[in-house]
């Protein structure tokens, strides 16, 4: 693309970031414990291995699975095929980090002023909860990583991380966006409700997501981001279901950070939400609409960045030591959708963003974000002051902003991808 250029230097960096951002961005019974190894990892099945290279690769996969899948006190079979391991909270992957080893999760901080939350008791946001089973207190539900998950990716070492695209324009990066953003101030969090859909993703190596970004740093090697939302990613999950996800990086997606709990970083404290698990219910075209609330904010006392999901479910936190610039504050917040366009057939992808329909179709047809807010230096929720819109391929995916008393600041966004105006 030709980058959007703002005459105000404060905003000239934004299109660069958006393009660079992800330079990266059945119901079943509870399984009996004796049938599973302590590690929650099932042995590799018998297979014919053709070369030494195959054998070495599978050994590396086996070693990775033993590392990432932690001992579980209970397992739950989700209707969508996922296995959810109930892992003692102090054994979750975050505590493999040298800075956290031997510690326990922190107690929850105070929410920002102006935020009303009610701890959801019987609300069901994810398919695995529909089994009627739950993880015991003192454990966290973790989606088990399988051999198939690893083998879908091109590199074991890059599994769970975004693909790096070093280009500073999106002409060749393949990442396309319809977002709103605000910068020019110091930000200590962001909050919004996101409409959940199941957009069609037409290629294994493409994805479609909707999320909140908390951003700080430069675009070379020290970009810091905290990200949360929902995504459809066949490569990462092996299906086309919308899933709750998180991401972080402190070096522009080069070596640090990962999705969900696939590395040492995010510390989960909640036993009701599985990061990476499928969201249920979902919105339908011209029918029932479903959205989820997300809030990320910086605890003024300890400096960690906390995540709330739904109506008051505190998921956990990103420890402040993971970051450089975000140890202090963010200098940009962003909300919206993103897809990857691989042009694998020689033309623009038909991967959908949002509902797969353009913003102009409005409620019950186009996807939306509503009640957008940021968190200020005083740990208070405040309205956005200087919101900007960016749709870098508006004939494929577009965006429209509005404001009213019920939804505050909101926007509709998305599109079908390939069409007569988006060849």
mmCIF file of C-alpha atoms in Angstrom:
data_model
loop_
_atom_site.group_PDB
_atom_site.id
_atom_site.type_symbol
_atom_site.label_atom_id
_atom_site.label_comp_id
_atom_site.label_asym_id
_atom_site.label_seq_id
_atom_site.Cartn_x
_atom_site.Cartn_y
_atom_site.Cartn_z
ATOM 1 C CA UNK A 1 0.000 0.000 0.000
ATOM 2 C CA UNK A 2 0.952 3.626 -0.192
ATOM 3 C CA UNK A 3 1.193 4.616 3.478
ATOM 4 C CA UNK A 4 -1.219 7.177 4.831
ATOM 5 C CA UNK A 5 0.770 10.295 5.679
ATOM 6 C CA UNK A 6 -0.368 12.816 8.264
ATOM 7 C CA UNK A 7 1.129 16.279 8.047
ATOM 8 C CA UNK A 8 1.222 16.323 11.840
ATOM 9 C CA UNK A 9 4.384 14.391 12.726
ATOM 10 C CA UNK A 10 2.650 12.872 15.728
ATOM 11 C CA UNK A 11 0.531 10.786 13.421
ATOM 12 C CA UNK A 12 2.932 10.081 10.590
ATOM 13 C CA UNK A 13 4.185 7.026 12.434
ATOM 14 C CA UNK A 14 0.796 5.384 12.670
ATOM 15 C CA UNK A 15 0.329 3.890 9.193
ATOM 16 C CA UNK A 16 3.844 2.523 9.471
ATOM 17 C CA UNK A 17 2.946 0.811 12.701
ATOM 18 C CA UNK A 18 -0.341 -0.582 11.427
ATOM 19 C CA UNK A 19 1.443 -2.129 8.477
ATOM 20 C CA UNK A 20 4.317 -3.319 10.678
ATOM 21 C CA UNK A 21 2.182 -4.273 13.637
ATOM 22 C CA UNK A 22 2.014 -7.928 13.090
ATOM 23 C CA UNK A 23 5.219 -7.845 11.387
ATOM 24 C CA UNK A 24 4.544 -10.006 12.721
ATOM 25 C CA UNK A 25 -0.153 -9.476 14.479
ATOM 26 C CA UNK A 26 -19.540 -33.876 20.837
ATOM 27 C CA UNK A 27 -19.986 -33.016 24.289
ATOM 28 C CA UNK A 28 -17.640 -35.344 26.152
ATOM 29 C CA UNK A 29 -16.956 -36.605 29.650
ATOM 30 C CA UNK A 30 -14.150 -35.590 31.954
ATOM 31 C CA UNK A 31 -11.190 -37.761 31.103
ATOM 32 C CA UNK A 32 -9.981 -39.985 33.947
ATOM 33 C CA UNK A 33 -6.550 -39.014 35.214
ATOM 34 C CA UNK A 34 -4.948 -42.475 34.981
ATOM 35 C CA UNK A 35 -5.333 -42.455 31.194
ATOM 36 C CA UNK A 36 -3.019 -39.455 30.839
ATOM 37 C CA UNK A 37 0.663 -39.041 31.600
ATOM 38 C CA UNK A 38 1.501 -36.616 34.407
ATOM 39 C CA UNK A 39 2.773 -34.073 31.930
ATOM 40 C CA UNK A 40 -0.529 -33.935 30.104
ATOM 41 C CA UNK A 41 1.390 -35.045 27.011
ATOM 42 C CA UNK A 42 0.375 -38.165 25.132
ATOM 43 C CA UNK A 43 3.149 -40.303 23.632
ATOM 44 C CA UNK A 44 3.788 -40.044 19.928
ATOM 45 C CA UNK A 45 1.762 -42.621 17.988
ATOM 46 C CA UNK A 46 3.455 -45.278 15.878
ATOM 47 C CA UNK A 47 4.178 -44.055 12.378
ATOM 48 C CA UNK A 48 6.453 -44.713 9.448
ATOM 49 C CA UNK A 49 9.377 -42.315 9.476
ATOM 50 C CA UNK A 50 11.099 -41.934 6.135
ATOM 51 C CA UNK A 51 14.249 -40.055 7.016
ATOM 52 C CA UNK A 52 16.520 -39.129 9.871
ATOM 53 C CA UNK A 53 15.227 -35.588 9.407
ATOM 54 C CA UNK A 54 11.665 -36.767 10.142
ATOM 55 C CA UNK A 55 12.828 -38.548 13.259
ATOM 56 C CA UNK A 56 14.757 -35.523 14.523
ATOM 57 C CA UNK A 57 11.805 -33.221 13.879
ATOM 58 C CA UNK A 58 9.415 -35.443 15.800
ATOM 59 C CA UNK A 59 11.862 -35.666 18.668
ATOM 60 C CA UNK A 60 11.947 -31.868 18.805
ATOM 61 C CA UNK A 61 8.144 -31.764 18.714
ATOM 62 C CA UNK A 62 7.996 -34.299 21.548
ATOM 63 C CA UNK A 63 10.440 -32.278 23.645
ATOM 64 C CA UNK A 64 8.495 -29.071 23.036
ATOM 65 C CA UNK A 65 5.189 -30.684 24.023
ATOM 66 C CA UNK A 66 6.704 -32.002 27.247
ATOM 67 C CA UNK A 67 7.897 -28.496 28.034
ATOM 68 C CA UNK A 68 4.732 -26.547 27.189
ATOM 69 C CA UNK A 69 2.049 -28.978 28.469
ATOM 70 C CA UNK A 70 2.119 -28.843 32.254
ATOM 71 C CA UNK A 71 0.956 -31.498 34.764
ATOM 72 C CA UNK A 72 -2.826 -31.386 35.140
ATOM 73 C CA UNK A 73 -5.015 -32.369 38.088
ATOM 74 C CA UNK A 74 -8.036 -32.718 35.805
ATOM 75 C CA UNK A 75 -8.730 -32.720 32.071
ATOM 76 C CA UNK A 76 -11.880 -31.713 30.208
ATOM 77 C CA UNK A 77 -12.822 -32.758 26.674
ATOM 78 C CA UNK A 78 -14.386 -29.820 24.853
ATOM 79 C CA UNK A 79 -17.129 -30.394 22.229
ATOM 80 C CA UNK A 80 -14.889 -28.830 19.581
ATOM 81 C CA UNK A 81 -12.116 -31.397 20.143
ATOM 82 C CA UNK A 82 -9.894 -29.318 22.411
ATOM 83 C CA UNK A 83 -8.526 -30.813 25.606
ATOM 84 C CA UNK A 84 -8.478 -28.383 28.500
ATOM 85 C CA UNK A 85 -5.929 -29.161 31.208
ATOM 86 C CA UNK A 86 -6.586 -27.845 34.728
ATOM 87 C CA UNK A 87 -3.036 -26.946 35.774
ATOM 88 C CA UNK A 88 -2.060 -25.812 39.299
ATOM 89 C CA UNK A 89 -1.649 -22.064 38.964
ATOM 90 C CA UNK A 90 1.953 -22.054 40.194
ATOM 91 C CA UNK A 91 2.931 -24.599 37.483
ATOM 92 C CA UNK A 92 1.621 -22.621 34.492
ATOM 93 C CA UNK A 93 4.180 -21.686 31.794
ATOM 94 C CA UNK A 94 4.716 -18.147 33.134
ATOM 95 C CA UNK A 95 6.529 -19.528 36.165
ATOM 96 C CA UNK A 96 9.230 -21.041 33.968
ATOM 97 C CA UNK A 97 10.510 -17.473 33.639
ATOM 98 C CA UNK A 98 13.571 -16.795 35.829
ATOM 99 C CA UNK A 99 11.945 -13.648 37.234
ATOM 100 C CA UNK A 100 8.850 -15.601 38.334
ATOM 101 C CA UNK A 101 10.239 -18.997 39.281
ATOM 102 C CA UNK A 102 9.083 -20.037 42.746
ATOM 103 C CA UNK A 103 6.483 -17.279 42.985
ATOM 104 C CA UNK A 104 2.699 -17.405 42.996
ATOM 105 C CA UNK A 105 0.145 -15.281 41.103
ATOM 106 C CA UNK A 106 -0.538 -11.837 42.550
ATOM 107 C CA UNK A 107 -3.793 -10.732 44.142
ATOM 108 C CA UNK A 108 -6.096 -8.663 41.918
ATOM 109 C CA UNK A 109 -5.608 -4.882 41.822
ATOM 110 C CA UNK A 110 -8.293 -2.212 41.966
ATOM 111 C CA UNK A 111 -10.113 -1.615 38.681
ATOM 112 C CA UNK A 112 -9.936 1.812 37.087
ATOM 113 C CA UNK A 113 -12.364 4.421 38.377
ATOM 114 C CA UNK A 114 -15.517 4.635 36.294
ATOM 115 C CA UNK A 115 -15.543 0.908 35.565
ATOM 116 C CA UNK A 116 -18.537 -1.148 36.620
ATOM 117 C CA UNK A 117 -17.943 -4.873 36.753
ATOM 118 C CA UNK A 118 -19.856 -7.768 38.229
ATOM 119 C CA UNK A 119 -18.017 -11.056 38.642
ATOM 120 C CA UNK A 120 -19.788 -13.380 36.217
ATOM 121 C CA UNK A 121 -20.865 -16.596 37.893
ATOM 122 C CA UNK A 122 -22.980 -18.615 35.493
ATOM 123 C CA UNK A 123 -22.067 -16.877 32.245
ATOM 124 C CA UNK A 124 -20.758 -19.216 29.564
ATOM 125 C CA UNK A 125 -18.336 -17.630 27.113
ATOM 126 C CA UNK A 126 -16.509 -20.680 25.797
ATOM 127 C CA UNK A 127 -17.415 -24.063 24.322
ATOM 128 C CA UNK A 128 -15.507 -26.145 26.869
ATOM 129 C CA UNK A 129 -17.647 -24.699 29.671
ATOM 130 C CA UNK A 130 -20.764 -26.096 27.956
ATOM 131 C CA UNK A 131 -19.697 -29.546 29.158
ATOM 132 C CA UNK A 132 -20.837 -28.553 32.656
ATOM 133 C CA UNK A 133 -17.339 -29.272 33.948
ATOM 134 C CA UNK A 134 -14.965 -26.738 35.477
ATOM 135 C CA UNK A 135 -11.426 -26.454 36.733
ATOM 136 C CA UNK A 136 -10.944 -26.561 40.523
ATOM 137 C CA UNK A 137 -9.934 -23.483 42.461
ATOM 138 C CA UNK A 138 -6.180 -23.048 42.530
ATOM 139 C CA UNK A 139 -5.839 -24.224 38.930
ATOM 140 C CA UNK A 140 -5.975 -22.493 35.564
ATOM 141 C CA UNK A 141 -7.553 -23.992 32.417
ATOM 142 C CA UNK A 142 -5.019 -24.315 29.597
ATOM 143 C CA UNK A 143 -5.758 -25.513 26.071
ATOM 144 C CA UNK A 144 -3.464 -28.477 25.467
ATOM 145 C CA UNK A 145 -1.010 -28.129 22.610
ATOM 146 C CA UNK A 146 -0.932 -31.221 20.390
ATOM 147 C CA UNK A 147 1.486 -32.721 17.927
ATOM 148 C CA UNK A 148 -0.843 -31.714 15.090
ATOM 149 C CA UNK A 149 -0.709 -28.103 16.277
ATOM 150 C CA UNK A 150 3.068 -28.063 16.036
ATOM 151 C CA UNK A 151 3.279 -29.885 12.711
ATOM 152 C CA UNK A 152 0.984 -27.331 11.046
ATOM 153 C CA UNK A 153 3.592 -24.637 11.495
ATOM 154 C CA UNK A 154 6.642 -24.257 9.307
ATOM 155 C CA UNK A 155 9.034 -23.889 12.261
ATOM 156 C CA UNK A 156 8.897 -25.382 15.736
ATOM 157 C CA UNK A 157 10.873 -22.456 17.125
ATOM 158 C CA UNK A 158 8.327 -19.979 15.730
ATOM 159 C CA UNK A 159 5.248 -21.875 16.915
ATOM 160 C CA UNK A 160 2.898 -19.587 18.800
ATOM 161 C CA UNK A 161 4.591 -16.471 17.455
ATOM 162 C CA UNK A 162 3.566 -14.142 14.701
ATOM 163 C CA UNK A 163 5.331 -14.341 11.380
ATOM 164 C CA UNK A 164 7.834 -11.561 10.969
ATOM 165 C CA UNK A 165 7.542 -9.142 8.061
ATOM 166 C CA UNK A 166 10.319 -6.600 8.130
ATOM 167 C CA UNK A 167 8.800 -4.355 5.446
ATOM 168 C CA UNK A 168 7.669 -0.899 6.533
ATOM 169 C CA UNK A 169 4.810 -0.707 4.077
ATOM 170 C CA UNK A 170 1.984 -3.187 3.715
ATOM 171 C CA UNK A 171 2.341 -3.578 -0.049
ATOM 172 C CA UNK A 172 4.100 -6.883 0.416
ATOM 173 C CA UNK A 173 3.539 -7.737 4.062
ATOM 174 C CA UNK A 174 0.046 -9.109 3.471
ATOM 175 C CA UNK A 175 -1.367 -7.613 6.668
ATOM 176 C CA UNK A 176 -4.469 -5.482 6.117
ATOM 177 C CA UNK A 177 -6.355 -3.440 8.703
ATOM 178 C CA UNK A 178 -9.518 -1.529 9.470
ATOM 179 C CA UNK A 179 -8.807 0.199 12.775
ATOM 180 C CA UNK A 180 -9.252 3.278 14.903
ATOM 181 C CA UNK A 181 -6.397 4.612 16.992
ATOM 182 C CA UNK A 182 -5.376 7.414 19.295
ATOM 183 C CA UNK A 183 -1.902 8.662 20.195
ATOM 184 C CA UNK A 184 -0.182 11.829 21.331
ATOM 185 C CA UNK A 185 -0.680 11.220 25.053
ATOM 186 C CA UNK A 186 0.284 8.812 27.824
ATOM 187 C CA UNK A 187 -2.066 5.820 28.065
ATOM 188 C CA UNK A 188 -2.440 3.366 30.929
ATOM 189 C CA UNK A 189 -5.028 1.064 29.416
ATOM 190 C CA UNK A 190 -7.986 0.662 27.069
ATOM 191 C CA UNK A 191 -11.476 -0.816 27.192
ATOM 192 C CA UNK A 192 -14.115 -1.836 24.628
ATOM 193 C CA UNK A 193 -16.794 -4.398 23.805
ATOM 194 C CA UNK A 194 -16.067 -6.465 20.687
ATOM 195 C CA UNK A 195 -18.715 -8.105 18.500
ATOM 196 C CA UNK A 196 -17.833 -11.823 17.989
ATOM 197 C CA UNK A 197 -18.249 -13.511 14.599
ATOM 198 C CA UNK A 198 -16.786 -16.512 12.781
ATOM 199 C CA UNK A 199 -15.286 -14.990 9.603
ATOM 200 C CA UNK A 200 -14.248 -17.340 6.834
ATOM 201 C CA UNK A 201 -10.487 -17.782 6.512
ATOM 202 C CA UNK A 202 -9.622 -19.299 3.147
ATOM 203 C CA UNK A 203 -5.984 -20.258 3.643
ATOM 204 C CA UNK A 204 -4.255 -22.157 6.442
ATOM 205 C CA UNK A 205 -1.589 -19.468 6.693
ATOM 206 C CA UNK A 206 -4.019 -16.557 6.898
ATOM 207 C CA UNK A 207 -5.967 -15.317 9.907
ATOM 208 C CA UNK A 208 -8.729 -12.882 10.776
ATOM 209 C CA UNK A 209 -8.788 -11.127 14.128
ATOM 210 C CA UNK A 210 -10.407 -8.333 16.108
ATOM 211 C CA UNK A 211 -8.497 -6.904 19.025
ATOM 212 C CA UNK A 212 -7.232 -4.112 21.238
ATOM 213 C CA UNK A 213 -3.573 -3.051 20.971
ATOM 214 C CA UNK A 214 -1.605 -1.276 23.721
ATOM 215 C CA UNK A 215 1.525 0.115 22.083
ATOM 216 C CA UNK A 216 4.803 1.823 22.954
ATOM 217 C CA UNK A 217 8.315 2.089 21.547
ATOM 218 C CA UNK A 218 9.876 2.483 18.127
ATOM 219 C CA UNK A 219 9.477 0.324 15.066
ATOM 220 C CA UNK A 220 12.940 -1.117 14.692
ATOM 221 C CA UNK A 221 13.777 -3.522 17.489
ATOM 222 C CA UNK A 222 12.102 -2.354 20.681
ATOM 223 C CA UNK A 223 8.398 -2.109 19.849
ATOM 224 C CA UNK A 224 6.302 -3.119 22.890
ATOM 225 C CA UNK A 225 2.731 -4.347 22.420
ATOM 226 C CA UNK A 226 0.034 -5.950 24.540
ATOM 227 C CA UNK A 227 -2.815 -7.420 22.515
ATOM 228 C CA UNK A 228 -6.114 -9.142 23.322
ATOM 229 C CA UNK A 229 -9.215 -10.047 21.366
ATOM 230 C CA UNK A 230 -10.624 -12.895 19.286
ATOM 231 C CA UNK A 231 -9.161 -14.553 16.208
ATOM 232 C CA UNK A 232 -9.767 -17.260 13.624
ATOM 233 C CA UNK A 233 -6.422 -18.901 12.837
ATOM 234 C CA UNK A 234 -6.398 -22.329 11.128
ATOM 235 C CA UNK A 235 -2.622 -22.563 11.432
ATOM 236 C CA UNK A 236 -2.555 -21.999 15.180
ATOM 237 C CA UNK A 237 -5.706 -23.922 16.176
ATOM 238 C CA UNK A 238 -6.554 -26.229 13.255
ATOM 239 C CA UNK A 239 -10.087 -24.940 12.713
ATOM 240 C CA UNK A 240 -12.166 -21.877 11.821
ATOM 241 C CA UNK A 241 -13.643 -21.107 15.235
ATOM 242 C CA UNK A 242 -13.269 -17.665 16.831
ATOM 243 C CA UNK A 243 -11.026 -17.976 19.858
ATOM 244 C CA UNK A 244 -10.108 -15.673 22.722
ATOM 245 C CA UNK A 245 -6.424 -14.803 22.468
ATOM 246 C CA UNK A 246 -3.661 -12.673 23.906
ATOM 247 C CA UNK A 247 -0.268 -11.645 22.542
ATOM 248 C CA UNK A 248 2.741 -9.643 23.681
ATOM 249 C CA UNK A 249 6.155 -8.632 22.439
ATOM 250 C CA UNK A 250 8.913 -6.335 23.686
ATOM 251 C CA UNK A 251 11.173 -6.379 20.616
ATOM 252 C CA UNK A 252 8.936 -5.840 17.592
ATOM 253 C CA UNK A 253 7.987 -9.537 17.290
ATOM 254 C CA UNK A 254 11.564 -10.704 16.726
ATOM 255 C CA UNK A 255 12.359 -13.056 19.619
ATOM 256 C CA UNK A 256 10.131 -12.165 22.569
ATOM 257 C CA UNK A 257 6.474 -12.830 23.206
ATOM 258 C CA UNK A 258 3.871 -15.293 22.026
ATOM 259 C CA UNK A 259 0.193 -16.069 21.744
ATOM 260 C CA UNK A 260 -1.739 -17.066 24.838
ATOM 261 C CA UNK A 261 0.262 -19.185 27.304
ATOM 262 C CA UNK A 262 2.645 -20.642 24.724
ATOM 263 C CA UNK A 263 5.705 -19.139 26.423
ATOM 264 C CA UNK A 264 6.697 -17.678 29.776
ATOM 265 C CA UNK A 265 5.015 -14.319 30.115
ATOM 266 C CA UNK A 266 1.333 -13.824 30.836
ATOM 267 C CA UNK A 267 0.292 -14.964 34.334
ATOM 268 C CA UNK A 268 -3.245 -16.354 34.502
ATOM 269 C CA UNK A 269 -5.217 -16.213 37.770
ATOM 270 C CA UNK A 270 -8.712 -17.277 36.636
ATOM 271 C CA UNK A 271 -10.087 -20.829 36.582
ATOM 272 C CA UNK A 272 -13.062 -20.041 34.306
ATOM 273 C CA UNK A 273 -11.436 -18.827 31.088
ATOM 274 C CA UNK A 274 -9.096 -20.783 28.816
ATOM 275 C CA UNK A 275 -6.992 -18.495 26.642
ATOM 276 C CA UNK A 276 -6.986 -19.909 23.116
ATOM 277 C CA UNK A 277 -10.308 -21.722 23.577
ATOM 278 C CA UNK A 278 -13.297 -21.176 21.285
ATOM 279 C CA UNK A 279 -15.815 -18.469 22.143
ATOM 280 C CA UNK A 280 -19.506 -19.333 22.304
ATOM 281 C CA UNK A 281 -22.042 -18.046 21.361
ATOM 282 C CA UNK A 282 -21.276 -16.062 18.219
ATOM 283 C CA UNK A 283 -23.160 -13.439 16.249
ATOM 284 C CA UNK A 284 -25.262 -14.305 13.188
ATOM 285 C CA UNK A 285 -26.079 -12.171 10.161
ATOM 286 C CA UNK A 286 -29.350 -10.311 10.684
ATOM 287 C CA UNK A 287 -29.829 -12.304 13.885
ATOM 288 C CA UNK A 288 -28.657 -12.411 17.469
ATOM 289 C CA UNK A 289 -25.574 -10.370 18.289
ATOM 290 C CA UNK A 290 -22.972 -11.302 20.894
ATOM 291 C CA UNK A 291 -20.063 -9.259 22.145
ATOM 292 C CA UNK A 292 -17.389 -9.583 24.801
ATOM 293 C CA UNK A 293 -15.961 -6.876 26.994
ATOM 294 C CA UNK A 294 -12.187 -6.507 27.233
ATOM 295 C CA UNK A 295 -10.150 -4.153 29.379
ATOM 296 C CA UNK A 296 -6.378 -3.877 29.746
ATOM 297 C CA UNK A 297 -4.954 -1.525 32.343
ATOM 298 C CA UNK A 298 -1.768 -0.819 34.256
ATOM 299 C CA UNK A 299 -1.892 -1.377 38.017
ATOM 300 C CA UNK A 300 -0.634 1.915 39.541
ATOM 301 C CA UNK A 301 0.789 0.108 42.579
ATOM 302 C CA UNK A 302 2.954 -2.614 41.004
ATOM 303 C CA UNK A 303 3.011 -1.565 37.358
ATOM 304 C CA UNK A 304 1.760 -4.849 35.860
ATOM 305 C CA UNK A 305 -0.692 -4.814 32.957
ATOM 306 C CA UNK A 306 -3.957 -6.615 33.827
ATOM 307 C CA UNK A 307 -6.627 -8.141 31.573
ATOM 308 C CA UNK A 308 -10.352 -8.389 32.263
ATOM 309 C CA UNK A 309 -12.695 -10.464 30.079
ATOM 310 C CA UNK A 310 -16.482 -10.315 29.926
ATOM 311 C CA UNK A 311 -18.430 -8.968 32.866
ATOM 312 C CA UNK A 312 -15.704 -8.765 35.456
ATOM 313 C CA UNK A 313 -13.647 -11.932 34.963
ATOM 314 C CA UNK A 314 -10.068 -11.016 35.794
ATOM 315 C CA UNK A 315 -7.950 -13.225 33.542
ATOM 316 C CA UNK A 316 -4.441 -12.320 34.719
ATOM 317 C CA UNK A 317 -1.544 -9.996 33.999
ATOM 318 C CA UNK A 318 1.586 -9.300 31.980
ATOM 319 C CA UNK A 319 4.413 -8.620 34.479
ATOM 320 C CA UNK A 320 6.000 -5.223 33.963
ATOM 321 C CA UNK A 321 9.536 -6.684 33.673
ATOM 322 C CA UNK A 322 8.588 -8.225 30.299
ATOM 323 C CA UNK A 323 8.709 -4.785 28.729
ATOM 324 C CA UNK A 324 10.926 -1.766 28.256
ATOM 325 C CA UNK A 325 8.726 1.145 27.146
ATOM 326 C CA UNK A 326 5.527 -0.310 28.579
ATOM 327 C CA UNK A 327 7.096 -0.336 32.023
ATOM 328 C CA UNK A 328 6.104 3.303 32.065
ATOM 329 C CA UNK A 329 3.052 3.781 29.839
ATOM 330 C CA UNK A 330 1.742 3.339 26.305
ATOM 331 C CA UNK A 331 1.938 6.062 23.680
ATOM 332 C CA UNK A 332 -0.799 4.643 21.462
ATOM 333 C CA UNK A 333 -3.983 2.562 21.721
ATOM 334 C CA UNK A 334 -5.660 0.885 18.769
ATOM 335 C CA UNK A 335 -8.909 -1.034 18.185
ATOM 336 C CA UNK A 336 -10.124 -2.962 15.150
ATOM 337 C CA UNK A 337 -9.656 -5.783 12.710
ATOM 338 C CA UNK A 338 -6.777 -7.344 10.819
ATOM 339 C CA UNK A 339 -6.378 -10.118 8.251
ATOM 340 C CA UNK A 340 -3.497 -11.709 6.392
ATOM 341 C CA UNK A 341 -3.704 -11.758 2.611
ATOM 342 C CA UNK A 342 -1.244 -14.288 1.151
ATOM 343 C CA UNK A 343 -2.524 -13.918 -2.443
ATOM 344 C CA UNK A 344 -1.902 -17.650 -2.704
ATOM 345 C CA UNK A 345 -4.070 -17.911 -5.821
ATOM 346 C CA UNK A 346 -2.597 -14.831 -7.453
ATOM 347 C CA UNK A 347 -5.347 -12.450 -6.395
ATOM 348 C CA UNK A 348 -6.682 -10.882 -3.211
ATOM 349 C CA UNK A 349 -7.842 -13.338 -0.553
ATOM 350 C CA UNK A 350 -11.512 -13.994 0.214
ATOM 351 C CA UNK A 351 -10.680 -14.197 3.907
ATOM 352 C CA UNK A 352 -13.286 -12.144 5.724
ATOM 353 C CA UNK A 353 -12.817 -9.505 8.396
ATOM 354 C CA UNK A 354 -15.439 -9.120 11.145
ATOM 355 C CA UNK A 355 -18.768 -10.436 9.865
ATOM 356 C CA UNK A 356 -17.555 -10.472 6.270
ATOM 357 C CA UNK A 357 -19.766 -7.480 5.474
ATOM 358 C CA UNK A 358 -18.883 -3.827 5.009
ATOM 359 C CA UNK A 359 -19.347 -1.253 7.745
ATOM 360 C CA UNK A 360 -22.171 0.536 5.919
ATOM 361 C CA UNK A 361 -24.544 -2.401 6.536
ATOM 362 C CA UNK A 362 -24.642 -1.496 10.241
ATOM 363 C CA UNK A 363 -26.137 -3.357 13.206
ATOM 364 C CA UNK A 364 -26.790 -7.113 12.969
ATOM 365 C CA UNK A 365 -24.883 -7.228 9.688
ATOM 366 C CA UNK A 366 -21.499 -5.586 10.172
ATOM 367 C CA UNK A 367 -19.138 -6.257 13.091
ATOM 368 C CA UNK A 368 -18.670 -3.524 15.691
ATOM 369 C CA UNK A 369 -16.676 -2.252 18.656
ATOM 370 C CA UNK A 370 -18.579 -0.156 21.198
ATOM 371 C CA UNK A 371 -17.963 1.878 24.351
ATOM 372 C CA UNK A 372 -14.326 2.643 23.547
ATOM 373 C CA UNK A 373 -12.386 4.217 26.425
ATOM 374 C CA UNK A 374 -8.806 4.674 27.601
ATOM 375 C CA UNK A 375 -7.273 4.698 31.093
ATOM 376 C CA UNK A 376 -5.449 7.865 32.154
ATOM 377 C CA UNK A 377 -2.553 8.559 34.559
ATOM 378 C CA UNK A 378 -4.997 8.705 37.498
ATOM 379 C CA UNK A 379 -6.311 5.167 36.820
ATOM 380 C CA UNK A 380 -9.620 6.537 35.539
ATOM 381 C CA UNK A 381 -11.542 5.526 32.442
ATOM 382 C CA UNK A 382 -11.925 8.470 30.073
ATOM 383 C CA UNK A 383 -13.389 9.018 26.579
ATOM 384 C CA UNK A 384 -11.122 9.014 23.565
ATOM 385 C CA UNK A 385 -10.149 12.560 22.638
ATOM 386 C CA UNK A 386 -8.635 12.443 19.170
ATOM 387 C CA UNK A 387 -9.659 9.250 17.417
ATOM 388 C CA UNK A 388 -8.322 8.529 13.925
ATOM 389 C CA UNK A 389 -9.577 5.965 11.401
ATOM 390 C CA UNK A 390 -7.451 3.865 9.086
ATOM 391 C CA UNK A 391 -8.546 1.382 6.422
ATOM 392 C CA UNK A 392 -5.532 0.527 4.308
ATOM 393 C CA UNK A 393 -7.542 -1.499 1.738
ATOM 394 C CA UNK A 394 -10.975 0.136 1.931
ATOM 395 C CA UNK A 395 -12.378 -1.654 -1.118
ATOM 396 C CA UNK A 396 -11.761 -4.935 0.684
ATOM 397 C CA UNK A 397 -12.428 -3.958 4.318
ATOM 398 C CA UNK A 398 -13.699 -0.610 5.585
ATOM 399 C CA UNK A 399 -14.636 1.230 8.781
ATOM 400 C CA UNK A 400 -17.181 3.841 9.968
ATOM 401 C CA UNK A 401 -17.203 5.594 13.324
ATOM 402 C CA UNK A 402 -20.109 6.980 15.366
ATOM 403 C CA UNK A 403 -21.185 8.080 18.814
ATOM 404 C CA UNK A 404 -24.402 7.874 20.853
ATOM 405 C CA UNK A 405 -25.487 7.751 24.486
ATOM 406 C CA UNK A 406 -25.864 3.963 24.694
ATOM 407 C CA UNK A 407 -22.714 2.896 22.860
ATOM 408 C CA UNK A 408 -20.506 5.910 23.502
ATOM 409 C CA UNK A 409 -17.759 5.931 20.877
ATOM 410 C CA UNK A 410 -18.265 2.993 18.509
ATOM 411 C CA UNK A 411 -17.446 1.851 14.996
ATOM 412 C CA UNK A 412 -18.507 -0.727 12.434
ATOM 413 C CA UNK A 413 -15.784 -2.407 10.373
ATOM 414 C CA UNK A 414 -14.911 -5.351 8.162
ATOM 415 C CA UNK A 415 -15.611 -6.739 4.718
ATOM 416 C CA UNK A 416 -15.566 -9.778 2.431
ATOM 417 C CA UNK A 417 -12.094 -9.416 0.992
ATOM 418 C CA UNK A 418 -12.038 -10.224 -2.707
ATOM 419 C CA UNK A 419 -14.883 -8.630 -4.694
ATOM 420 C CA UNK A 420 -15.299 -6.683 -7.934
ATOM 421 C CA UNK A 421 -13.621 -3.639 -6.358
ATOM 422 C CA UNK A 422 -10.982 -5.705 -4.564
ATOM 423 C CA UNK A 423 -9.511 -7.994 -7.243
#
